[in-house]
mmCIF file of C-alpha atoms and ligand atoms in Angstrom:
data_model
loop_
_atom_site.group_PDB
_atom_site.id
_atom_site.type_symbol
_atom_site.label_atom_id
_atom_site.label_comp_id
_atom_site.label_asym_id
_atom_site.label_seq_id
_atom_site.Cartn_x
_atom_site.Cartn_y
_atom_site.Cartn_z
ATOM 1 C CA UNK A 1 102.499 181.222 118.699
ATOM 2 C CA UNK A 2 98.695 182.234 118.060
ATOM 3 C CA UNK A 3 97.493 185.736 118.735
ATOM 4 C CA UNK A 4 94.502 187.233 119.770
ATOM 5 C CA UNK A 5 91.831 189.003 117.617
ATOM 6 C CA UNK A 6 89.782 190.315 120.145
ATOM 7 C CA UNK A 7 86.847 193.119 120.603
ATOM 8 C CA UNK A 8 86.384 193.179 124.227
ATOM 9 C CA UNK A 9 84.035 195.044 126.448
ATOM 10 C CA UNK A 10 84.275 196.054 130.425
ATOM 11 C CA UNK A 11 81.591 192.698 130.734
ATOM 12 C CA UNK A 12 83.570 190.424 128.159
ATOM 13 C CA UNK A 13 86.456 188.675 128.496
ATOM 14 C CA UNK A 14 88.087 186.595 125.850
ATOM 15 C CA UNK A 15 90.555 183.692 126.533
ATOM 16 C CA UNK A 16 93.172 182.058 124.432
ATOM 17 C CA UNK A 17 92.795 177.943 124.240
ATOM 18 C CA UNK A 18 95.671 176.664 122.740
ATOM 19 C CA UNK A 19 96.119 176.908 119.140
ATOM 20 C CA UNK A 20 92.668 178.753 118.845
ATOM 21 C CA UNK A 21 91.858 182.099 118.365
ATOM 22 C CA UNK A 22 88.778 183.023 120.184
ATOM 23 C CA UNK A 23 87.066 185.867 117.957
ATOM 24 C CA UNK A 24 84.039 187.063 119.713
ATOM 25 C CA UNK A 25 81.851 189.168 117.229
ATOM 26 C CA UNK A 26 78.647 190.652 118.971
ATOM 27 C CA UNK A 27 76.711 189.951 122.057
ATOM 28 C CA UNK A 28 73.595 188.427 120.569
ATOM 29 C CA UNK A 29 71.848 187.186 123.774
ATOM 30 C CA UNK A 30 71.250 191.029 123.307
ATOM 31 C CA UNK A 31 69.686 190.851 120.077
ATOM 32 C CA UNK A 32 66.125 190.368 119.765
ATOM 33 C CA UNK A 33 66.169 187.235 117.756
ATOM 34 C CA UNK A 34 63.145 185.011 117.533
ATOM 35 C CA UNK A 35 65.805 181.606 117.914
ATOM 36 C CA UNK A 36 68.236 182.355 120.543
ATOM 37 C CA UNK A 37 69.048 179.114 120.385
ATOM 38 C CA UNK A 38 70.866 179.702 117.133
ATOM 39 C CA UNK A 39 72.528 183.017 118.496
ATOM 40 C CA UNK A 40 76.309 183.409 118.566
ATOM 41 C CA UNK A 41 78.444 182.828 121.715
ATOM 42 C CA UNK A 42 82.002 182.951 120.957
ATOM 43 C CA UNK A 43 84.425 180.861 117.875
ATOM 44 C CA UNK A 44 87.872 180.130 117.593
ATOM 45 C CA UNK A 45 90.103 178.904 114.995
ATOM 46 C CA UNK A 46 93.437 177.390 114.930
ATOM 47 C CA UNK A 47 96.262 179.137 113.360
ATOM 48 C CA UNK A 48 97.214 176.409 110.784
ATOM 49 C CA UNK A 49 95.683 175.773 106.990
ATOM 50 C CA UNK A 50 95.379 173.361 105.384
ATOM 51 C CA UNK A 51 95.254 173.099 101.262
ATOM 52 C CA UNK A 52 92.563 172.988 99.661
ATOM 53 C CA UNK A 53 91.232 170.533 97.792
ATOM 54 C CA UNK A 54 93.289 168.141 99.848
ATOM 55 C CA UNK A 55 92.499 164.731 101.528
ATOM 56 C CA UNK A 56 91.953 166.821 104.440
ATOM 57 C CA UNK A 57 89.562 168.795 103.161
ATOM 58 C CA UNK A 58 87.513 166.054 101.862
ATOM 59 C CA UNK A 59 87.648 163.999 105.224
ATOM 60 C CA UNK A 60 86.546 167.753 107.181
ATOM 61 C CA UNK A 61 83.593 168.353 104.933
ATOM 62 C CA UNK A 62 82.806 164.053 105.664
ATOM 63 C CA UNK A 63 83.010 165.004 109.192
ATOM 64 C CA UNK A 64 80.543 168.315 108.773
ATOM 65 C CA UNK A 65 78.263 166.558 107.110
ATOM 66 C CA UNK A 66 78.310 163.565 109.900
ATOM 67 C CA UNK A 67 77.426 166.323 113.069
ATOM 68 C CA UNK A 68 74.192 167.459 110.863
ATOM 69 C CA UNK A 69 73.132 164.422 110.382
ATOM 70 C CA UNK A 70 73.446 162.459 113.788
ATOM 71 C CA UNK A 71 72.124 165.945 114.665
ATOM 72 C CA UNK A 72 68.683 164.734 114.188
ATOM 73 C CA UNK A 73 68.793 161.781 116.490
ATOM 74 C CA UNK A 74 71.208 162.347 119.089
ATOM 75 C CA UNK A 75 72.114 165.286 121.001
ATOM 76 C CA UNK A 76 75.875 164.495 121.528
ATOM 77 C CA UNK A 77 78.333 162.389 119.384
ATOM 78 C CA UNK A 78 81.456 162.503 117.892
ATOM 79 C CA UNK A 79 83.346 161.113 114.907
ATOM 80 C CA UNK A 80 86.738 160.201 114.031
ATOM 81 C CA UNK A 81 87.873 160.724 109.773
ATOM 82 C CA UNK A 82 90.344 158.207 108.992
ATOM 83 C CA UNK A 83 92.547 159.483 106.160
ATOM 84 C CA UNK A 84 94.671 157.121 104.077
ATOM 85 C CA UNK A 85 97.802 158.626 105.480
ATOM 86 C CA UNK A 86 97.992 159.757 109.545
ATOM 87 C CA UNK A 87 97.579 163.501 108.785
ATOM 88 C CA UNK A 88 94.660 163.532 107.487
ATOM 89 C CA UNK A 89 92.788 162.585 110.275
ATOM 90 C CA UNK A 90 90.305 164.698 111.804
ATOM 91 C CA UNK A 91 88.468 164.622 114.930
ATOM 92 C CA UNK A 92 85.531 166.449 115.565
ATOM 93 C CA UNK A 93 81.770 166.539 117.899
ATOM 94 C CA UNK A 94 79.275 167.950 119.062
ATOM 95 C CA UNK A 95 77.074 168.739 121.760
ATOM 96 C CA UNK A 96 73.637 170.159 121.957
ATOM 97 C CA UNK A 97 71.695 171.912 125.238
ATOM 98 C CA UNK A 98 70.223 168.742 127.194
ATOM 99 C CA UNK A 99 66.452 170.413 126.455
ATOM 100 C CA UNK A 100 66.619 171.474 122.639
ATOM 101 C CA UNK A 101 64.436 168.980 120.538
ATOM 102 C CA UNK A 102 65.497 166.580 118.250
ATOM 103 C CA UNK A 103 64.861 169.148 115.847
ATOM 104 C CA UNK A 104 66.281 171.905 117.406
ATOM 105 C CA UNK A 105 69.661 170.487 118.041
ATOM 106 C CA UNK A 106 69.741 169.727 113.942
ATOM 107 C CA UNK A 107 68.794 172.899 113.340
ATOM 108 C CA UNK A 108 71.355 174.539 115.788
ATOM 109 C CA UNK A 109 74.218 171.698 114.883
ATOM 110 C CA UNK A 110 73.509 172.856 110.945
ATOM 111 C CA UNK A 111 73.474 176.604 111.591
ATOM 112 C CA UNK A 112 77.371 176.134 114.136
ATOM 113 C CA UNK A 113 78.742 174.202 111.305
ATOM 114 C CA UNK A 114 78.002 176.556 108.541
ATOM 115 C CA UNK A 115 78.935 179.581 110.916
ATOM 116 C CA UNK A 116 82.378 177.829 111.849
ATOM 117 C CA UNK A 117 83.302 177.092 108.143
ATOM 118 C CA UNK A 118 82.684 180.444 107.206
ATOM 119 C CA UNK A 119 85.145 181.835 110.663
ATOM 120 C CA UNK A 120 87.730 179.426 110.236
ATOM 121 C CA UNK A 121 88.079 178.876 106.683
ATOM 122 C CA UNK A 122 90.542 176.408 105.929
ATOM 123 C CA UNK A 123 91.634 176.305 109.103
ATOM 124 C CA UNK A 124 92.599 172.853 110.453
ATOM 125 C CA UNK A 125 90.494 173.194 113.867
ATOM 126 C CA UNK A 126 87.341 175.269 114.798
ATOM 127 C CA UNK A 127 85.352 175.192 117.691
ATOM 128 C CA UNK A 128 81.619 177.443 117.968
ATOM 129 C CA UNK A 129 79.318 177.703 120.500
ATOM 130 C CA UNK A 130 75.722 178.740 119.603
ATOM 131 C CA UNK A 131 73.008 179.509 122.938
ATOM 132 C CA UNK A 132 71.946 175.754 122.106
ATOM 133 C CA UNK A 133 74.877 173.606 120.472
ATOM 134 C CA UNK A 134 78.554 173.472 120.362
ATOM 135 C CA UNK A 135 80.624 171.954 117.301
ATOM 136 C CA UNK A 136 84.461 171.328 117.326
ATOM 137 C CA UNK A 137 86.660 169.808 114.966
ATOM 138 C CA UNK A 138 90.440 169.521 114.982
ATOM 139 C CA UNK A 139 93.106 167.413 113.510
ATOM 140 C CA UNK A 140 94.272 166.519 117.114
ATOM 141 C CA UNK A 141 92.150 164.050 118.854
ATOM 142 C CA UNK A 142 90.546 165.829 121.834
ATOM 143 C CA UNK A 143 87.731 163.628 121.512
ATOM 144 C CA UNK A 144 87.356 162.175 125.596
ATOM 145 C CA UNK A 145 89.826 164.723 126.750
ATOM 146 C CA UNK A 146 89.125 166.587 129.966
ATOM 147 C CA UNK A 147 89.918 170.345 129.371
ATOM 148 C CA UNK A 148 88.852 173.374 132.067
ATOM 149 C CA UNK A 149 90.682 175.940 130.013
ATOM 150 C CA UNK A 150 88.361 179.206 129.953
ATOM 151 C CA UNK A 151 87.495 179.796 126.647
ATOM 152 C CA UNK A 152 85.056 182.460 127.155
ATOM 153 C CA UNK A 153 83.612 184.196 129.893
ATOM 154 C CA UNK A 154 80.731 187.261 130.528
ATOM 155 C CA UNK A 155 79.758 188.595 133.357
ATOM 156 C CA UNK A 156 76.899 191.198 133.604
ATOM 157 C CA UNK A 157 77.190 194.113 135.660
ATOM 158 C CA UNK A 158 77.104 194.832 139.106
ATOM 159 C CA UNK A 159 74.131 196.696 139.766
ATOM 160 C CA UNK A 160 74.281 197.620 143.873
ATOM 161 C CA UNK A 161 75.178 194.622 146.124
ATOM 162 C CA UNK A 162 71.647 192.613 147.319
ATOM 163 C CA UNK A 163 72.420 189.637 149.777
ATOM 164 C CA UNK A 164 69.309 187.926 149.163
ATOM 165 C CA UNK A 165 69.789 188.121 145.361
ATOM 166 C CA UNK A 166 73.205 186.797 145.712
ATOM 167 C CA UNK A 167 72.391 184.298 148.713
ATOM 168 C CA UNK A 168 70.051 182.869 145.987
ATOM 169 C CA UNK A 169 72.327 183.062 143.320
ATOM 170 C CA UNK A 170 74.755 181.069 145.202
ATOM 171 C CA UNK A 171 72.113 178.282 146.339
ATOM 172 C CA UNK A 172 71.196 178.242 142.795
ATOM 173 C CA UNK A 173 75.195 177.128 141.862
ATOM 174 C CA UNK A 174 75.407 175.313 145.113
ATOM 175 C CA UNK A 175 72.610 173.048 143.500
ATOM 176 C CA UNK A 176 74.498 172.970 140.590
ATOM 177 C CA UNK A 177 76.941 171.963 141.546
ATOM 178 C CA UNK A 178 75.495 168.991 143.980
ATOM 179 C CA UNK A 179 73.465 168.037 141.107
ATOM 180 C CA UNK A 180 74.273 165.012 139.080
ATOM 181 C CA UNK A 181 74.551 163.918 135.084
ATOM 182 C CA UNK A 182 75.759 166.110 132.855
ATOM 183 C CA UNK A 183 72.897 168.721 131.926
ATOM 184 C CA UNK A 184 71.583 170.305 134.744
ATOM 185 C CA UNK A 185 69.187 173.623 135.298
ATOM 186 C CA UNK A 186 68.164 174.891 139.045
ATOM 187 C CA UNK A 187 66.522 178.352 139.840
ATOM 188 C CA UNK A 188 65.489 179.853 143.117
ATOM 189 C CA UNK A 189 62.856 182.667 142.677
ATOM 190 C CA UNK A 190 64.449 185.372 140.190
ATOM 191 C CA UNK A 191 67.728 183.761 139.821
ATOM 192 C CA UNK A 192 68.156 180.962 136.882
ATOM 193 C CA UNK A 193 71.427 178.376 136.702
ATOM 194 C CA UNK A 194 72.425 176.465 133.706
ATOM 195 C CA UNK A 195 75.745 173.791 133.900
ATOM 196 C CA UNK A 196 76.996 171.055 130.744
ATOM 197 C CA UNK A 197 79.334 169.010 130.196
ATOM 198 C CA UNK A 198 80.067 167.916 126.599
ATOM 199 C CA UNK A 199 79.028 164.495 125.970
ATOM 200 C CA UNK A 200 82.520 162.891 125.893
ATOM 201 C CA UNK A 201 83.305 163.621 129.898
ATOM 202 C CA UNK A 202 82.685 160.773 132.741
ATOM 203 C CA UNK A 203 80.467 161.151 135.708
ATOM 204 C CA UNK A 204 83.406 162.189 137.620
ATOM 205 C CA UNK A 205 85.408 164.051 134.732
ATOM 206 C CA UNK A 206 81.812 166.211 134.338
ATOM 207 C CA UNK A 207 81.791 166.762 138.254
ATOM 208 C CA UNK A 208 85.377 167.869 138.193
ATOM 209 C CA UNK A 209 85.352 170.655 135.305
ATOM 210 C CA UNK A 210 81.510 172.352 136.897
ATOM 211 C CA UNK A 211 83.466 172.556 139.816
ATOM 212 C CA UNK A 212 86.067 174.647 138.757
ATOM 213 C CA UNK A 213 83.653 176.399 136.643
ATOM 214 C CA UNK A 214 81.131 177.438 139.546
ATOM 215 C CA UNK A 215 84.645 178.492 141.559
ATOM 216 C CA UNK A 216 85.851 180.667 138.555
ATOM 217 C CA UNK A 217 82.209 181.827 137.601
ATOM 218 C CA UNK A 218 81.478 183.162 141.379
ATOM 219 C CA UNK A 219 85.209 184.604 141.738
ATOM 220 C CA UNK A 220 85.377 186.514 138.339
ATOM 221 C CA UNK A 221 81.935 187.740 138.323
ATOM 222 C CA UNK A 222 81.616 188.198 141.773
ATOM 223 C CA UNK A 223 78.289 190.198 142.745
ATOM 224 C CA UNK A 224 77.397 190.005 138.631
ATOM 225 C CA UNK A 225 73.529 190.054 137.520
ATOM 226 C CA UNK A 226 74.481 187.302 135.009
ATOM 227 C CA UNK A 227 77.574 185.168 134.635
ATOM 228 C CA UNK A 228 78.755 182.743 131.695
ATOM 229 C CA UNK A 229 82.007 180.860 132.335
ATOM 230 C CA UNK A 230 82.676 178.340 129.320
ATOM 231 C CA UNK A 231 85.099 176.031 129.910
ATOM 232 C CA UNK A 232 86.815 173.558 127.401
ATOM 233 C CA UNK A 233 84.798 170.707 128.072
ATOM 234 C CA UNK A 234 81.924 172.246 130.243
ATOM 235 C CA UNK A 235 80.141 175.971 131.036
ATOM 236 C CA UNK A 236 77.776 177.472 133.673
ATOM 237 C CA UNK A 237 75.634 180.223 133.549
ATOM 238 C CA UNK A 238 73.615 182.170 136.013
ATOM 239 C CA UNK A 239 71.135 185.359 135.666
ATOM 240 C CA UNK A 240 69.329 187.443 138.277
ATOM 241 C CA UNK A 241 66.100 188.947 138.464
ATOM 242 C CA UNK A 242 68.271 192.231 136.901
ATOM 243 C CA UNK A 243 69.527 190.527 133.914
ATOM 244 C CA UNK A 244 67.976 191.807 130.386
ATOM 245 C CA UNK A 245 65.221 189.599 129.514
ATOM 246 C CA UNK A 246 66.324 188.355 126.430
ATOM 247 C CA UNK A 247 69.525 187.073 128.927
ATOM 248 C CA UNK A 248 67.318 184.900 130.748
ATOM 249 C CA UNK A 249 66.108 182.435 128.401
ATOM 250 C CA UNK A 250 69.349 180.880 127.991
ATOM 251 C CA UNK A 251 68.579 177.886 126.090
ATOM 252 C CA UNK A 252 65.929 180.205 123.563
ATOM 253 C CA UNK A 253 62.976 177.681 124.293
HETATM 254 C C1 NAG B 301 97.684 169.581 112.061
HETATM 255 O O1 NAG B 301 97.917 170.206 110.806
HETATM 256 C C2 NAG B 301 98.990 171.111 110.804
HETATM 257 C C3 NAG B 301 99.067 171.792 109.451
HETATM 258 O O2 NAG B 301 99.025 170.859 108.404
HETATM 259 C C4 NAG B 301 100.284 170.390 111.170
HETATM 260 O O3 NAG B 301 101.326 171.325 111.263
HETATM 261 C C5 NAG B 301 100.110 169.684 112.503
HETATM 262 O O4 NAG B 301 101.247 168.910 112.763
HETATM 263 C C6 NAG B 301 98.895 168.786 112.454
HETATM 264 N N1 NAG B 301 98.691 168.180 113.752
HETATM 265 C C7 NAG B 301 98.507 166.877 113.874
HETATM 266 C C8 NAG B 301 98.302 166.372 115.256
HETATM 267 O O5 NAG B 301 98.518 166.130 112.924
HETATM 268 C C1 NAG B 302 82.757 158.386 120.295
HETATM 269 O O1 NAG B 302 81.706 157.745 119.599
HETATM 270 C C2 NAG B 302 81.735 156.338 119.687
HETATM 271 C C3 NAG B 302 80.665 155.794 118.761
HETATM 272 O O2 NAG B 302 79.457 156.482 118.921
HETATM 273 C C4 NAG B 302 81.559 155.917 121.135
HETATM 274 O O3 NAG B 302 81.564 154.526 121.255
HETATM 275 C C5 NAG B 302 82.679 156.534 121.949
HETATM 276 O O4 NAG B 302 82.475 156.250 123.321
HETATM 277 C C6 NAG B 302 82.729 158.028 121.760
HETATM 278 N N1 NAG B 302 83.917 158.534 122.387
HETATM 279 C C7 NAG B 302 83.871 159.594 123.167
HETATM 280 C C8 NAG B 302 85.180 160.019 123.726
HETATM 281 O O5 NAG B 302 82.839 160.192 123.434
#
């Protein structure tokens, strides 16, 4: 049975997903980083090791080194390790913010994989999630798996109840949420929306998991200034007018 190794704040809730341990460290979206899109989200690490200098180990460092490098041409894929004997397989992808560059989804893809290698060190599975990419790896295939298990979730505070903010707030998820494909952004004057799925999802798979996503984001964070609820295989994120600045610019163009 895995445990939790949490800090938590009144805004911050942390979620167990399976095997993982979600560890969430600071709240960078804070910080005032030139890159937010390399800024740290949330990380969790399955309980199990494996031994070093094993067939496994050498098939996960293969696999690394095969997210950085389709990194630079492709803003999701995933890859499958074949080992010479069944448990040594590993499974792993990744998925970058539908508007980082080329560049900027290897850059992001290169700084996850070194963060998650340093949080889950020899653990069998990790999963991170930068502001602009995601990387997960496990020796279970989840690869083309739908999964709307909440991993993480933030919600700002609740500064005074404003109708119009929130009216526009919930157009803004409405759209979302009507919206089709797999990255999509909408806004209506101060408010900003964000949804993705990860790469491996169908049309109607993607549909499915923003769904519940927009339901849970709008019923846990209620009248919130911001919201992120991150999902297995999908997230959403809103921000108001009120949100801190550095908030807003989810994606760290
Ligand atoms: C993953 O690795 C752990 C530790 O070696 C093992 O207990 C577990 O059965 C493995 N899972 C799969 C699906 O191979
Ligand atoms: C995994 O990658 C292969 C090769 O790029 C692709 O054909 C396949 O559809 C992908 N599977 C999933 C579940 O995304």
């Amino acid at each position: 049975m895995a445990t939790t190794k949490t800090k938590t704040t009144s805004t911050t809730s942390l979620l167990l997903l399976f095997s993982f341990i979600i560890v969430f460290l600071s709240i960078p979206s804070f910080s005032s980083s030139s890159s937010s899109t390399d800024s740290f989200v949330f990380g969790g690490c399955a309980q199990q090791k494996y031994t070093p200098s094993s067939a496994y180990e050498s098939n996960l460092n293969s696999l690394l080194t095969s997210l950085v490098n389709s990194a630079t041409y492709s803003s999701y894929n995933n890859f499958t390790i074949m080992g010479s004997s069944p448990q040594d397989v590993v499974y792993g992808l990744y998925q970058c913010c539908g508007d980082l560059s080329m560049p900027d989804c290897a850059t992001c893809v290169a700084r996850a994989v070194t963060q998650v290698g340093g949080l889950c060190y020899q653990a069998c599975g990790g999963a991170l999630q930068l502001q602009g990419c995601y990387v997960k790896y496990d020796n279970a295939t989840f690869l083309g798996v739908e999964d709307k298990t909440v991993v993480f979730k933030k919600c700002g505070p609740s500064v005074g109840y404003e109708p119009d903010a929130m009216g526009r707030r919930d157009a803004v998820l409405q759209g979302l949420m009507t919206a089709s494909g797999p990255y999509r952004v909408g806004g209506a004057g101060d408010v900003q929306g964000l949804a993705q799925c990860v790469g491996d999802l169908s049309a109607g798979e993607c549909q499915d998991c923003l769904v519940q996503a927009i339901g849970r984001l709008k019923s846990d964070c209620g009248t919130a200034d911001y919201g992120d609820m991150f999902l297995g295989k999908c997230y959403v994120r809103y921000s108001t007018g009120k949100a801190p600045n550095s908030y807003k610019d989810h994606s760290g163009k």
